Short mmCIF file of C-alpha atoms (C1' of nucleotides) in Angstrom, two decimals:
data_model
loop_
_atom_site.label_atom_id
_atom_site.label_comp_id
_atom_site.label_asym_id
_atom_site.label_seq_id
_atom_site.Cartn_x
_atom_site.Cartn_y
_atom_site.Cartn_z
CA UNK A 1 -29.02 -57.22 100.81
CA UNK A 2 -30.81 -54.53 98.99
CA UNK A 3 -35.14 -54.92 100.20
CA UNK A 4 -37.47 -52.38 98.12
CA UNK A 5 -40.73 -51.94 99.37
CA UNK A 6 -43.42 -50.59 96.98
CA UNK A 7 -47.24 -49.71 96.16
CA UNK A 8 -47.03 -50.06 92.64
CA UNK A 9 -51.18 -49.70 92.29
CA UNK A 10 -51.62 -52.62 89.69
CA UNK A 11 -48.71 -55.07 89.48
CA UNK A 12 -50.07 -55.71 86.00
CA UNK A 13 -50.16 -51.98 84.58
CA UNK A 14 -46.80 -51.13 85.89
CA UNK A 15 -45.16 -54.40 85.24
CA UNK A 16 -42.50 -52.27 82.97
CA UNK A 17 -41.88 -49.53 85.90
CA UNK A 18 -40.83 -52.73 88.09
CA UNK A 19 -38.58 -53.42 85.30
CA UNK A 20 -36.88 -50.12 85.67
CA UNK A 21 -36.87 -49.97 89.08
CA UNK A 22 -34.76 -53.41 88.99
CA UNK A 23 -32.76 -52.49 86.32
CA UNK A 24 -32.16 -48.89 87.70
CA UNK A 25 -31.14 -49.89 91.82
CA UNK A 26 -30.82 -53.76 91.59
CA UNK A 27 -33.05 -55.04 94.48
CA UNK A 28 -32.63 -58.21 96.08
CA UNK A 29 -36.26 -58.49 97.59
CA UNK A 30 -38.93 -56.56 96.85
CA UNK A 31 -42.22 -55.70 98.23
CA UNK A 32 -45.64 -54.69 96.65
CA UNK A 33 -48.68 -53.67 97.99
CA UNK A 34 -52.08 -53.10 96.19
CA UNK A 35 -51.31 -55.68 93.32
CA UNK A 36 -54.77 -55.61 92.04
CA UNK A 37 -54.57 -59.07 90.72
CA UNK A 38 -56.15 -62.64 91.66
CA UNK A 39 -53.57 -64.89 91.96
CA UNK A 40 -54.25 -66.90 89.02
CA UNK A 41 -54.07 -63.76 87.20
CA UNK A 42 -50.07 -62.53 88.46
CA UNK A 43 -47.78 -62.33 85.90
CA UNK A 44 -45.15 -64.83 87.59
CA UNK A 45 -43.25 -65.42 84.27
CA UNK A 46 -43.02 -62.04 83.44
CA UNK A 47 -41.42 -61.34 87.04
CA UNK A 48 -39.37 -64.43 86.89
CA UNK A 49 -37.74 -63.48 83.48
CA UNK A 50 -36.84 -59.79 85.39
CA UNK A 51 -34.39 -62.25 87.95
CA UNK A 52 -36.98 -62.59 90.41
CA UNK A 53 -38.41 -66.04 90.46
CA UNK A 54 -39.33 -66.62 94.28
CA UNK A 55 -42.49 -65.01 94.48
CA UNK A 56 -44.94 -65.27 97.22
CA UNK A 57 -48.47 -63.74 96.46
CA UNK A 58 -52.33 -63.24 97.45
CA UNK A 59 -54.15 -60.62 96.22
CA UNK A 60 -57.95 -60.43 94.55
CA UNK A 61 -59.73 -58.67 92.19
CA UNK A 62 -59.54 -55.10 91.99
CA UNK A 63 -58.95 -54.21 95.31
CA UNK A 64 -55.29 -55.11 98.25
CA UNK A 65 -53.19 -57.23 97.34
CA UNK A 66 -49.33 -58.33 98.54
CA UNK A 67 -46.50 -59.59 96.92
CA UNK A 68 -42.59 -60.52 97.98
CA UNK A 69 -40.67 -61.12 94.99
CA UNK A 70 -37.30 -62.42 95.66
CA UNK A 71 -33.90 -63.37 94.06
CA UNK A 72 -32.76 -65.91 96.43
CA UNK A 73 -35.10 -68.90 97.77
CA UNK A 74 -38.00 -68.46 100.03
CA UNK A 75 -38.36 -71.02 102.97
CA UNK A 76 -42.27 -70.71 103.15
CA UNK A 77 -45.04 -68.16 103.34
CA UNK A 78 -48.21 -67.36 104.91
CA UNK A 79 -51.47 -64.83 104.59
CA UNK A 80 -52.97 -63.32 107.38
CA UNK A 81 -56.83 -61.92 107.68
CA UNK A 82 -57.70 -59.37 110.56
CA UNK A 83 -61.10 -57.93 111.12
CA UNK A 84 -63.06 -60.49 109.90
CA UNK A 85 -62.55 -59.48 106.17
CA UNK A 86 -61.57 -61.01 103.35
CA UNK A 87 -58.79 -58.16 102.57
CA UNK A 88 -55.38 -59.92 101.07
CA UNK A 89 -53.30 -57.34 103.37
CA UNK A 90 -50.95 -59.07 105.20
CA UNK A 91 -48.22 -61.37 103.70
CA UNK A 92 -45.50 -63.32 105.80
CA UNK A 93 -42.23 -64.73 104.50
CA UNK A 94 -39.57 -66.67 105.95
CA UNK A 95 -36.11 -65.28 104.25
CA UNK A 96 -33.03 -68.05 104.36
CA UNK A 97 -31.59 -67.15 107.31
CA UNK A 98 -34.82 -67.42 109.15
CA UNK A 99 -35.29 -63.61 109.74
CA UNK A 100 -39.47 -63.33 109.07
CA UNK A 101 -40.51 -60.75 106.61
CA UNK A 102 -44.10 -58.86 106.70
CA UNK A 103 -45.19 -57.01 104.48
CA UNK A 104 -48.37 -55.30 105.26
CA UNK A 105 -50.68 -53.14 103.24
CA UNK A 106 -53.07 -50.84 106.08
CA UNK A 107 -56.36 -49.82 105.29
CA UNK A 108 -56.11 -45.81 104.07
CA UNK A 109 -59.32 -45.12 106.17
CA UNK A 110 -61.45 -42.97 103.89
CA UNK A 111 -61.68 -39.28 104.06
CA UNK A 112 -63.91 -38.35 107.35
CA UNK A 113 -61.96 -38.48 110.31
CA UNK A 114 -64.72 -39.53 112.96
CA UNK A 115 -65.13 -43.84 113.35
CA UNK A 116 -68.85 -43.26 114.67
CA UNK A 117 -69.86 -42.23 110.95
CA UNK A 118 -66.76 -43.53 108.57
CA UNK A 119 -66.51 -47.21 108.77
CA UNK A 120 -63.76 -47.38 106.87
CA UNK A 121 -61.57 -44.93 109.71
CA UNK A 122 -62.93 -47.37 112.06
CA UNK A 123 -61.51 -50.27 109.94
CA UNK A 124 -58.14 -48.67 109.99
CA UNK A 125 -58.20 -48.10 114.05
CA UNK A 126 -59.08 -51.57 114.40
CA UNK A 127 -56.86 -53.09 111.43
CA UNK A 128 -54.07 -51.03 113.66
CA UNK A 129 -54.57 -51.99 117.13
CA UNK A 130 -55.04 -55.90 115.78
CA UNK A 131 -51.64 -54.97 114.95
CA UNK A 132 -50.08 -54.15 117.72
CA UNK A 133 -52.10 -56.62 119.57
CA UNK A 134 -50.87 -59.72 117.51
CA UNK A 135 -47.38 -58.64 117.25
CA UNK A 136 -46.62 -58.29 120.85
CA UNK A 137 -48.40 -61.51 121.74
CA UNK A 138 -46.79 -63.49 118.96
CA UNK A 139 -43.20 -62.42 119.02
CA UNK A 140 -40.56 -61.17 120.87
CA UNK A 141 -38.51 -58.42 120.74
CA UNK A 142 -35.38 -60.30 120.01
CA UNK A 143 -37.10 -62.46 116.80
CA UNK A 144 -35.43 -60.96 113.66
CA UNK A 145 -38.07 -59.44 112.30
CA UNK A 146 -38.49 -57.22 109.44
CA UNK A 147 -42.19 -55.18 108.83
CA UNK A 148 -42.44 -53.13 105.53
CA UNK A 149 -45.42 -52.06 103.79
CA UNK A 150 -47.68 -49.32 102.87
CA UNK A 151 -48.78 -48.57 106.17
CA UNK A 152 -50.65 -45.15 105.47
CA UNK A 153 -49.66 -42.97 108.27
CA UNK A 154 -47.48 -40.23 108.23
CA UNK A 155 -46.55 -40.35 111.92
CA UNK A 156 -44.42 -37.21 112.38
CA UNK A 157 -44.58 -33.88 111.91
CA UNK A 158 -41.92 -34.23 108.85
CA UNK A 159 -43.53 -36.79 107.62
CA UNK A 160 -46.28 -34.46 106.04
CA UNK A 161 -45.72 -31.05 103.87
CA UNK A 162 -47.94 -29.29 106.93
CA UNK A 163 -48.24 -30.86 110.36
CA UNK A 164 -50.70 -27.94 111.06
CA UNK A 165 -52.98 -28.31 108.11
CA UNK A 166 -52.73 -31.84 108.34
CA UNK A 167 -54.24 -32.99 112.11
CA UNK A 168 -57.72 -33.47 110.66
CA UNK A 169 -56.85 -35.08 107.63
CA UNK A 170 -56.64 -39.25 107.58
CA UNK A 171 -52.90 -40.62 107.85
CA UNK A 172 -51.94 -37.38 110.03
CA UNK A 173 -54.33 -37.70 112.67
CA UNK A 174 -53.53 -38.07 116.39
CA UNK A 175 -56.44 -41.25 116.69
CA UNK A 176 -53.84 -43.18 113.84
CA UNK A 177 -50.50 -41.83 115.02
CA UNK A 178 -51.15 -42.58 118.65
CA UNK A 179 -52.04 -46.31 117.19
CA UNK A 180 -49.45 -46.51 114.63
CA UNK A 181 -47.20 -45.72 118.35
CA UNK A 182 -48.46 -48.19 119.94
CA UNK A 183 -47.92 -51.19 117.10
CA UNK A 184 -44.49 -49.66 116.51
CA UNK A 185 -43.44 -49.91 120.82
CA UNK A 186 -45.44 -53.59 120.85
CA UNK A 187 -41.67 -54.93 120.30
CA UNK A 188 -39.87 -51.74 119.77
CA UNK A 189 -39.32 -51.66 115.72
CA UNK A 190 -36.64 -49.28 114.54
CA UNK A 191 -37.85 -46.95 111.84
CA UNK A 192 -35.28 -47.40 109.31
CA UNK A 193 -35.68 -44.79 106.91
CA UNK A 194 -35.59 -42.63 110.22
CA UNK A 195 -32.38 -44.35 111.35
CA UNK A 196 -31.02 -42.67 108.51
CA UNK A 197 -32.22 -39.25 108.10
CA UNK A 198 -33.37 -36.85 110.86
CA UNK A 199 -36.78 -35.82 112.54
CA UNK A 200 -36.09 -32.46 111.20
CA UNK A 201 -36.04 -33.19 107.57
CA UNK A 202 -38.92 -33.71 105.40
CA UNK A 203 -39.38 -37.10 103.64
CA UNK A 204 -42.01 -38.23 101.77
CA UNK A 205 -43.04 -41.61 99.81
CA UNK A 206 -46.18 -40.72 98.35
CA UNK A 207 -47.99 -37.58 95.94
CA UNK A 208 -51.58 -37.30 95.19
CA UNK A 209 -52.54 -38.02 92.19
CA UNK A 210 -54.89 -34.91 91.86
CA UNK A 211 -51.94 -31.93 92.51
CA UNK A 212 -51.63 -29.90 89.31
CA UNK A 213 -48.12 -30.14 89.47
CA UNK A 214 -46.80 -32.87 92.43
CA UNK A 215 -43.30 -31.96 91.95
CA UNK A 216 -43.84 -28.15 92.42
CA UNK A 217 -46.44 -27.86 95.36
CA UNK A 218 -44.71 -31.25 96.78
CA UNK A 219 -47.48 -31.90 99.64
CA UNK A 220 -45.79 -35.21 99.86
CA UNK A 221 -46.58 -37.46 103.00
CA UNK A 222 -44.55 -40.50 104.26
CA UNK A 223 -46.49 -43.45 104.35
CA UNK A 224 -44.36 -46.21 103.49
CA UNK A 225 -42.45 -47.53 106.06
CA UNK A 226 -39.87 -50.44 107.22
CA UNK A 227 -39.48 -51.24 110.44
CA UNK A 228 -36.83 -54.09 112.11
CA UNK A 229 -36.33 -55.62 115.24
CA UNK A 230 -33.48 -54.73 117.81
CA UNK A 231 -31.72 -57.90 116.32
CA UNK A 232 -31.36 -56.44 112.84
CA UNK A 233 -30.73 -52.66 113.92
CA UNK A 234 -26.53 -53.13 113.76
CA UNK A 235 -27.18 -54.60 110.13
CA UNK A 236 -28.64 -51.44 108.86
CA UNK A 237 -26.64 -49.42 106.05
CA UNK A 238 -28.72 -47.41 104.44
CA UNK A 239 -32.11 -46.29 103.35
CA UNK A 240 -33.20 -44.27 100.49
CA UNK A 241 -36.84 -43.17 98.77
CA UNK A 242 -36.89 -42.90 95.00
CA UNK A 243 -38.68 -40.14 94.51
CA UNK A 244 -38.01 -39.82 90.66
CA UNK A 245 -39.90 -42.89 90.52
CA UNK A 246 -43.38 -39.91 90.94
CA UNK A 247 -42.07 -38.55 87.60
CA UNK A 248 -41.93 -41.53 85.47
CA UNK A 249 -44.82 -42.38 82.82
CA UNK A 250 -48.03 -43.26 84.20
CA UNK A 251 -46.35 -43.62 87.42
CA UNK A 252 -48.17 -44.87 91.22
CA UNK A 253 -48.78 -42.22 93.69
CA UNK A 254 -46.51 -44.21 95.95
CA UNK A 255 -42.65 -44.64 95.26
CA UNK A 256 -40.44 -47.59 96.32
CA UNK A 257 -38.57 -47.27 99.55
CA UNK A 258 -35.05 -48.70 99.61
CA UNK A 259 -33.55 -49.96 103.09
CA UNK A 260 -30.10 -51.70 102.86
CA UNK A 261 -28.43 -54.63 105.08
CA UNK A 262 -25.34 -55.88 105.70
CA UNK A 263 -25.30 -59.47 105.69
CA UNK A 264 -23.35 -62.02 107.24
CA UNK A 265 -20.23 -62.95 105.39
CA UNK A 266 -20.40 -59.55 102.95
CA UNK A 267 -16.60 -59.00 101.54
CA UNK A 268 -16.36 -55.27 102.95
CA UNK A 269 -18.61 -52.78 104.97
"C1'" DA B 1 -64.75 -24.59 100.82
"C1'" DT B 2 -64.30 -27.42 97.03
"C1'" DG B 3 -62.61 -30.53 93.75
"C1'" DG B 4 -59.09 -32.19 91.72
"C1'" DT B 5 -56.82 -37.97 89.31
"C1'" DA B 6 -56.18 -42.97 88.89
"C1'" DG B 7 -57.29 -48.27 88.51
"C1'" DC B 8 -60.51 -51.82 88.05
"C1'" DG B 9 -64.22 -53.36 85.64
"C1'" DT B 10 -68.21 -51.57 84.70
"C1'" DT B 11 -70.53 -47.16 85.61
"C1'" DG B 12 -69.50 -47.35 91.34
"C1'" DC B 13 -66.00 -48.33 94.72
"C1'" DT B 14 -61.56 -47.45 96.67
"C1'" DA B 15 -57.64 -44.76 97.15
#
DNA sequence: ATGGTAGCGTTGCTA
């Protein structure tokens, strides 16, 4: 089972790059974050014609927005609001086999790093520690559980171009990645692009937008992210971040993030 | 130290 987790920025404006990306690594499920889109406004045809016609959406205008599109049946879905906002970030699905997928889209947090005068950092802390609150008072550590999304934290030192340069800039700081921590040990998730390729390596999932030249100073951070639960660690095969997807036309600063499984009843390993 | 780009939906907000 091939899951793809992506912030396209504007399902509708990119709705031919998520045609490559299917036709070009042949996803099973995929993930989106900052759709842009009311729900009445989604192009669920258009998806369904690309082979993906279990779709589970929220989103509103102009701003968040979630979406799982899926080959195979869903069983049900579900939204979830924190911090008394209105913010479509948070989007649960039940897969076939009952596993429960989230895919969550965290606040980026602005640019000041200081909650007493940024009240969107403070937004972030708290969207985080609701986080790790609900999850460890909700599940268990033995539910199959799979957590994807854009969660905009970089939370090791690899994970940015410059760990040094980087402490007082938001998604690097030590306020987010102490957080980030603490959601992450709430039922001990395994980092799965991490499974798969060492601390000491540099990976990245997202480029700025405003870099001259993104592929040439490549001050990349990682903050896209999938996460499972002890249950589904075995079933891991492979992970893999398409970074060519940054060169493509009018591309999102983010790329998709592949994680493989193997399944149940798969013909070879 | 600063400003650089992008999307939405209208000229400002968010990232």
């Amino acid at each position: 089972m091939r899951l793809v987790t992506w912030n396209i920025n504007s399902v509708r404006l990119r709705l031919p790059l998520l045609a490559r990306l299917i036709e070009e690594t042949r996803p099973d499920l995929i993930c989106l974050q900052e759709t842009k889109v009311e729900d009445a406004q989604f192009p669920k045809d258009a998806i369904a014609d690309l082979g993906f016609p279990h779709q589970a959406f929220a989103g509103q205008k102009s701003y968040n927005g979630v979406a799982v599109l899926s080959k195979r049946p869903l069983k049900g879905f579900r939204t979830r609001l924190s911090c008394d906002r209105p913010d479509m970030r948070h989007l649960i699905v039940e897969l076939e086999d009952g596993t429960e997928l989230h895919n969550i889209y965290i606040p980026a947090g602005g640019d000041l790093p200081d909650p007493e005068v940024n009240d969107k950092f403070a937004h972030k802390l708290s969207f985080l520690d609701d986080l790790a609150d609900w999850f460890g008072q909700t599940y268990r550590p033995m539910d199959k559980l799979i957590l994807v999304g854009d969660f905009n934290v970089a939370p090791l030192e690899n994970d940015v171009w410059s760990h040094k340069q980087m402490q007082k800039i938001i998604s690097h700081t030590p306020a987010e990645i102490e957080r980030l921590n603490r959601f992450q040990d709430s039922l001990g998730f395994i980092d799965a692009a991490r499974h798969f390729v060492p601390a000491d390596l540099k990976l990245y999932t997202w480029w700025s937008y405003r870099a001259q030249d993104w592929a040439a100073s490549d001050r990349g951070r990682r903050l896209d992210h999938v996460w499972v639960s002890a249950p589904l660690k075995e079933a891991l095969s492979g992970a893999l971040v398409v970074r060519e997807a940054r060169g493509w036309p009018q591309p999102s600063d983010h790329v998709p993030l592949i994680v493989d499984f193997y399944e149940e009843g798969a013909i070879s390993r």
